[in-house]
Tab-separated table of C-alpha atoms in Angstrom:
chain	number	residue	atom	x	y	z
G	1	MET	CA	174.611	75.381	99.175
G	2	GLU	CA	174.142	79.233	98.644
G	3	LEU	CA	171.863	80.534	95.954
G	4	GLU	CA	173.189	83.136	93.775
G	5	ASN	CA	170.882	85.577	91.816
G	6	ILE	CA	171.990	85.291	87.878
G	7	SER	CA	172.916	89.078	87.784
G	8	ASP	CA	175.312	88.431	90.331
G	9	THR	CA	176.975	85.402	88.653
G	10	GLU	CA	179.675	86.505	86.247
G	11	LYS	CA	181.607	83.379	85.350
G	12	PHE	CA	181.564	79.880	85.157
G	13	ILE	CA	184.664	77.381	85.391
G	14	LEU	CA	185.200	75.003	82.369
G	15	LEU	CA	187.138	72.157	83.891
G	16	GLY	CA	188.043	70.691	80.586
G	17	LEU	CA	189.337	67.182	79.908
G	18	SER	CA	191.973	66.979	82.376
G	19	ASP	CA	193.429	68.977	85.177
G	20	ASP	CA	196.770	67.170	84.612
G	21	PRO	CA	199.348	70.074	84.122
G	22	ASN	CA	201.556	67.786	81.793
G	23	LEU	CA	198.760	66.939	79.601
G	24	GLN	CA	197.880	70.462	78.872
G	25	PRO	CA	200.267	71.052	76.214
G	26	VAL	CA	199.393	67.687	74.470
G	27	LEU	CA	195.734	68.676	74.416
G	28	PHE	CA	196.479	72.310	73.195
G	29	GLY	CA	198.598	70.804	70.233
G	30	LEU	CA	196.112	68.061	69.775
G	31	PHE	CA	193.016	70.056	69.564
G	32	LEU	CA	194.636	72.942	67.517
G	33	SER	CA	195.688	70.431	64.870
G	34	MET	CA	192.218	68.904	64.606
G	35	TYR	CA	190.522	72.300	64.608
G	36	LEU	CA	192.895	73.339	61.709
G	37	VAL	CA	192.161	70.137	59.881
G	38	THR	CA	188.571	70.609	60.022
G	39	VAL	CA	188.375	74.193	59.100
G	40	LEU	CA	190.774	73.460	55.893
G	41	GLY	CA	189.155	70.231	54.939
G	42	ASN	CA	185.598	71.822	55.022
G	43	LEU	CA	186.615	75.051	53.618
G	44	LEU	CA	188.290	73.188	50.631
G	45	ILE	CA	184.983	71.229	50.176
G	46	ILE	CA	183.169	74.675	49.791
G	47	LEU	CA	185.245	76.165	47.559
G	48	ALA	CA	185.591	73.183	45.335
G	49	VAL	CA	181.990	72.751	44.967
G	50	SER	CA	181.327	76.625	44.282
G	51	SER	CA	184.349	76.649	41.741
G	52	ASP	CA	183.454	73.706	39.672
G	53	SER	CA	180.074	74.022	37.500
G	54	HIS	CA	179.969	70.338	37.444
G	55	LEU	CA	179.355	70.355	41.106
G	56	HIS	CA	176.457	72.770	41.050
G	57	THR	CA	173.690	70.134	41.764
G	58	PRO	CA	171.311	69.804	44.856
G	59	MET	CA	173.782	66.784	46.289
G	60	TYR	CA	176.905	69.272	46.461
G	61	PHE	CA	174.875	72.517	47.201
G	62	PHE	CA	173.686	70.569	50.703
G	63	LEU	CA	177.312	68.954	51.101
G	64	SER	CA	178.848	72.376	50.956
G	65	ASN	CA	176.163	73.515	53.436
G	66	LEU	CA	176.996	70.645	55.689
G	67	SER	CA	180.668	71.663	55.524
G	68	PHE	CA	179.919	75.456	56.331
G	69	VAL	CA	177.850	74.043	59.484
G	70	ASP	CA	180.806	71.650	60.571
G	71	ILE	CA	183.031	74.711	60.416
G	72	CYS	CA	180.715	76.909	62.618
G	73	LEU	CA	179.924	73.888	65.127
G	74	ILE	CA	183.537	73.270	65.746
G	75	SER	CA	184.383	77.032	66.066
G	76	THR	CA	181.917	77.214	68.934
G	77	THR	CA	183.666	75.084	71.291
G	78	VAL	CA	187.366	74.431	70.303
G	79	PRO	CA	188.926	77.781	70.013
G	80	LYS	CA	187.697	78.816	73.631
G	81	MET	CA	189.596	75.374	74.820
G	82	ILE	CA	192.611	76.187	72.878
G	83	VAL	CA	192.645	79.894	74.279
G	84	ASN	CA	191.927	78.344	77.878
G	85	LEU	CA	194.834	75.794	77.482
G	86	SER	CA	197.164	78.322	76.084
G	87	LEU	CA	196.641	80.713	78.816
G	88	GLN	CA	196.061	78.094	81.770
G	89	SER	CA	192.783	79.742	82.377
G	90	THR	CA	189.541	77.720	83.056
G	91	VAL	CA	187.014	80.600	83.205
G	92	ILE	CA	184.138	81.836	80.862
G	93	ALA	CA	181.777	84.562	81.182
G	94	TYR	CA	177.974	83.985	81.671
G	95	VAL	CA	177.137	85.666	78.676
G	96	SER	CA	179.607	84.070	76.778
G	97	CYS	CA	178.727	80.482	78.090
G	98	LEU	CA	175.000	81.101	77.034
G	99	THR	CA	176.141	82.325	73.776
G	100	GLN	CA	178.252	79.273	73.305
G	101	MET	CA	175.483	76.851	74.284
G	102	SER	CA	173.091	78.652	72.019
G	103	LEU	CA	175.295	78.426	68.923
G	104	PHE	CA	176.244	74.871	69.521
G	105	ILE	CA	172.685	74.038	69.930
G	106	ILE	CA	171.831	75.699	66.564
G	107	PHE	CA	174.599	74.196	64.581
G	108	GLY	CA	174.355	70.844	66.095
G	109	TYR	CA	170.597	70.543	65.184
G	110	MET	CA	171.361	72.080	61.630
G	111	ASP	CA	173.812	68.903	60.949
G	112	ASP	CA	171.076	66.856	62.182
G	113	MET	CA	168.438	68.277	59.792
G	114	LEU	CA	170.825	68.767	56.885
G	115	LEU	CA	171.559	65.063	56.914
G	116	THR	CA	167.804	64.503	56.544
G	117	VAL	CA	167.403	66.800	53.710
G	118	MET	CA	170.570	64.773	52.028
G	119	ALA	CA	168.767	61.557	52.679
G	120	TYR	CA	165.733	62.896	50.865
G	121	ASP	CA	167.905	64.339	48.195
G	122	ARG	CA	169.378	60.660	47.507
G	123	PHE	CA	165.774	59.314	47.551
G	124	VAL	CA	164.256	61.544	44.771
G	125	ALA	CA	167.619	60.889	42.895
G	126	ILE	CA	167.392	57.206	42.851
G	127	CYS	CA	163.814	56.552	43.138
G	128	HIS	CA	162.504	59.411	40.942
G	129	PRO	CA	165.178	60.126	38.633
G	130	LEU	CA	163.216	61.533	35.693
G	131	ARG	CA	161.632	64.076	38.074
G	132	TYR	CA	164.642	65.048	40.072
G	133	ASN	CA	165.611	68.169	38.555
G	134	VAL	CA	161.688	69.339	38.670
G	135	ILE	CA	161.486	68.107	42.519
G	136	MET	CA	164.921	69.267	43.641
G	137	ASN	CA	164.752	72.873	42.300
G	138	PRO	CA	166.936	75.601	43.412
G	139	GLN	CA	163.998	77.107	45.315
G	140	LEU	CA	163.297	73.913	47.205
G	141	CYS	CA	167.105	73.431	48.184
G	142	TRP	CA	167.173	76.832	49.614
G	143	LEU	CA	164.006	76.550	51.386
G	144	LEU	CA	165.074	73.444	53.134
G	145	VAL	CA	168.528	74.986	54.210
G	146	LEU	CA	166.512	78.074	55.455
G	147	LEU	CA	164.013	75.636	57.433
G	148	SER	CA	166.746	73.868	58.781
G	149	PHE	CA	168.277	76.885	60.375
G	150	LEU	CA	164.954	78.418	61.439
G	151	ILE	CA	164.047	75.201	63.381
G	152	SER	CA	167.480	74.924	65.003
G	153	ALA	CA	167.553	78.791	65.809
G	154	LEU	CA	164.055	78.253	67.391
G	155	VAL	CA	165.072	75.423	69.584
G	156	ALA	CA	168.244	77.275	70.614
G	157	LEU	CA	165.976	80.265	71.394
G	158	LEU	CA	163.703	78.162	73.740
G	159	HIS	CA	166.507	76.493	75.489
G	160	THR	CA	168.425	79.875	76.226
G	161	SER	CA	165.265	81.669	77.270
G	162	MET	CA	164.346	78.936	79.739
G	163	ALA	CA	168.084	79.022	80.711
G	164	LEU	CA	167.916	82.655	81.406
G	165	ARG	CA	165.140	82.205	84.331
G	166	LEU	CA	167.334	79.888	86.545
G	167	SER	CA	169.149	80.805	89.486
G	168	PHE	CA	172.584	79.094	89.926
G	169	CYS	CA	174.522	77.951	93.000
G	170	THR	CA	177.791	79.103	94.186
G	171	ASN	CA	179.440	76.189	92.780
G	172	LEU	CA	179.730	77.158	88.951
G	173	GLU	CA	182.117	74.480	87.711
G	174	ILE	CA	181.140	72.688	84.315
G	175	PRO	CA	183.240	69.364	84.103
G	176	HIS	CA	183.292	69.731	80.317
G	177	PHE	CA	185.574	71.834	77.693
G	178	PHE	CA	182.343	73.700	76.602
G	179	CYS	CA	179.073	75.208	78.059
G	180	GLU	CA	176.642	72.181	77.171
G	181	LEU	CA	172.904	72.777	78.078
G	182	ASP	CA	172.984	69.620	80.148
G	183	HIS	CA	175.724	70.712	82.386
G	184	ILE	CA	174.197	74.187	82.626
G	185	LEU	CA	171.186	72.661	83.969
G	186	LYS	CA	172.891	70.536	86.613
G	187	LEU	CA	174.438	73.847	88.062
G	188	ALA	CA	170.994	75.409	88.650
G	189	CYS	CA	169.479	75.098	92.216
G	190	SER	CA	166.033	76.267	91.157
G	191	ASN	CA	163.287	74.093	89.754
G	192	ILE	CA	164.315	72.707	86.420
G	193	LEU	CA	161.370	70.398	85.658
G	194	ILE	CA	160.392	72.661	82.598
G	195	ASN	CA	163.769	72.695	81.295
G	196	ASN	CA	164.056	69.035	81.326
G	197	ILE	CA	160.369	68.479	79.701
G	198	LEU	CA	161.576	70.651	76.866
G	199	VAL	CA	165.093	69.078	76.700
G	200	TYR	CA	163.373	65.605	76.179
G	201	LEU	CA	160.515	66.659	73.789
G	202	VAL	CA	162.670	68.439	71.444
G	203	ALA	CA	165.493	65.678	71.526
G	204	GLY	CA	162.523	63.266	70.945
G	205	LEU	CA	161.119	65.459	67.896
G	206	LEU	CA	164.418	66.264	66.410
G	207	GLY	CA	166.143	63.269	67.014
G	208	VAL	CA	163.460	60.506	66.165
G	209	VAL	CA	161.615	62.484	63.383
G	210	PRO	CA	164.653	63.285	61.115
G	211	LEU	CA	166.223	59.805	61.841
G	212	SER	CA	162.658	58.340	60.969
G	213	GLY	CA	162.916	60.428	57.400
G	214	ILE	CA	166.663	58.784	57.040
G	215	PHE	CA	165.385	55.338	57.410
G	216	PHE	CA	162.250	55.645	55.222
G	217	SER	CA	164.374	57.249	52.421
G	218	TYR	CA	166.813	54.498	52.475
G	219	THR	CA	164.493	51.501	52.726
G	220	GLN	CA	162.732	53.043	49.535
G	221	ILE	CA	166.145	53.498	47.899
G	222	VAL	CA	167.159	49.818	48.855
G	223	SER	CA	163.902	48.647	47.318
G	224	SER	CA	164.693	50.670	43.956
G	225	VAL	CA	168.215	49.300	43.643
G	226	LEU	CA	167.304	45.839	44.368
G	227	LYS	CA	165.113	46.165	41.075
G	228	ILE	CA	168.110	47.075	39.043
G	229	PRO	CA	169.029	44.011	36.721
G	230	SER	CA	172.886	45.147	36.350
G	231	PRO	CA	175.325	44.290	39.471
G	232	GLY	CA	177.471	46.925	38.289
G	233	GLY	CA	174.334	49.384	38.521
G	234	LYS	CA	173.593	48.270	41.872
G	235	TYR	CA	177.128	48.914	42.996
G	236	LYS	CA	177.539	52.254	41.530
G	237	THR	CA	173.992	53.203	43.250
G	238	PHE	CA	175.092	52.103	46.592
G	239	SER	CA	178.607	53.510	46.606
G	240	PHE	CA	176.860	56.919	45.435
G	241	CYS	CA	175.240	56.802	48.852
G	242	GLY	CA	177.981	55.372	50.801
G	243	SER	CA	179.554	58.314	51.988
G	244	HIS	CA	176.063	59.717	53.397
G	245	LEU	CA	175.499	56.552	54.936
G	246	ILE	CA	178.961	56.541	57.006
G	247	VAL	CA	178.422	60.166	57.976
G	248	ILE	CA	175.062	59.418	59.373
G	249	SER	CA	176.401	56.359	61.200
G	250	LEU	CA	179.286	58.371	62.584
G	251	TYR	CA	177.047	60.817	63.569
G	252	TYR	CA	174.354	59.223	65.327
G	253	GLY	CA	176.671	56.585	66.433
G	254	THR	CA	178.930	58.956	68.414
G	255	GLY	CA	175.655	60.767	69.771
G	256	PHE	CA	174.223	57.532	71.198
G	257	GLY	CA	177.407	56.469	72.314
G	258	VAL	CA	178.099	59.805	74.276
G	259	TYR	CA	174.549	59.368	75.605
G	260	LEU	CA	175.002	55.932	76.802
G	261	SER	CA	178.317	56.554	78.406
G	262	SER	CA	177.031	59.277	80.360
G	263	ALA	CA	174.109	57.017	81.581
G	264	ALA	CA	176.292	54.391	82.471
G	265	THR	CA	178.944	56.210	84.402
G	266	ASN	CA	178.835	58.802	87.109
G	267	SER	CA	181.919	60.530	85.751
G	268	SER	CA	181.105	63.696	83.854
G	269	ARG	CA	184.694	63.988	82.896
G	270	LYS	CA	184.651	60.521	81.000
G	271	SER	CA	181.359	61.801	79.508
G	272	ALA	CA	183.218	65.026	78.037
G	273	ILE	CA	185.922	62.944	76.574
G	274	ALA	CA	183.498	60.833	74.791
G	275	SER	CA	181.686	64.077	73.442
G	276	VAL	CA	184.957	64.822	71.819
G	277	MET	CA	183.666	62.340	69.167
G	278	TYR	CA	180.615	64.080	68.195
G	279	THR	CA	181.845	67.622	68.675
G	280	VAL	CA	185.404	67.481	67.269
G	281	VAL	CA	186.188	64.001	65.310
G	282	THR	CA	182.846	63.754	63.360
G	283	PRO	CA	183.294	67.463	61.936
G	284	MET	CA	186.648	66.564	61.100
G	285	MET	CA	186.172	63.398	59.279
G	286	ASN	CA	183.308	64.419	56.837
G	287	PRO	CA	185.505	66.221	54.521
G	288	PHE	CA	187.603	62.813	54.024
G	289	ILE	CA	184.652	60.624	53.901
G	290	TYR	CA	182.932	62.795	51.308
G	291	SER	CA	185.962	63.342	49.125
G	292	LEU	CA	187.976	60.089	49.064
G	293	ARG	CA	185.172	57.856	47.884
G	294	ASN	CA	183.875	60.467	45.305
G	295	LYS	CA	185.920	60.762	41.770
G	296	ASP	CA	183.926	64.085	41.052
G	297	MET	CA	184.838	65.609	44.313
G	298	LEU	CA	188.654	64.613	44.124
G	299	ARG	CA	188.713	65.897	40.675
G	300	ALA	CA	187.325	69.299	41.890
G	301	LEU	CA	189.691	69.455	44.646
G	302	GLY	CA	192.702	68.481	42.216
G	303	LYS	CA	191.705	71.475	40.000
G	304	LEU	CA	191.289	73.805	42.954
G	305	ILE	CA	194.536	73.134	44.768
G	306	SER	CA	196.367	73.617	41.248
G	307	ARG	CA	194.828	76.908	40.852
G	308	ILE	CA	195.732	77.922	44.271
G	309	THR	CA	199.394	76.758	43.898
G	310	SER	CA	199.654	78.422	40.600
G	311	PHE	CA	199.274	81.712	42.407
G	312	HIS	CA	202.447	81.357	44.239
């Protein structure tokens, strides 16, 4: 295939989830609904936490940050897809494509980092309750969120700078609904060995290390809970961590599911459909998981909704 210099390459083609014209209105309505539900649900979580003084604790501070990141994560991919479906367009400018890829990496890894931080918060709360307020002070909470962002931004900067040095072939079709790093690398006609090494190195470090931290935190939590003599106390403590465990399982389960499906099949389109789970479904489910299982959150949401409706 003919090689193009990147300065001459203006647009990529996003093939989306289906090229069936009869499915386009259905996909438009489905993803618009999911996007609105995700933004509204996570926004309510943020407003409820900020407006209720009882929720001004490290756990809910991290939860509100996770909700903000989920809004940003889904906003990097779905709005462009909705616009393309409504305009019957499949093109995305090269600069916009790399920007989308970079933002997706930032917020995707921030999700990973924040879930790990939340596991550490639960570990301190259950295993060191008397020292909890001293350890999880506001300065440390802000520092952990800032470090999560800086690490994620650094990873995105590395991947983006490495992608900028690539030359691309004339076939610029991406079999996905957004510009994912893996698909962009597959379009390159220049050597991508260093890019692939960076991908596996970062995925290993920021996948294995946080997951190991989560595993360690919960082994210590389980060990502490088993020492509680009261069955009611054990249940209360486990249910306290239940929502977080469900979100972790959903996040890592869908991520591994996409990886395994892409490895098991040669169809990039099927892999794109599978990736909807962690790019769209997981951010949409998080508000329901954290609110429906949490009486304090339900009470705060009830007060917030009552306050909003009273203005009308």
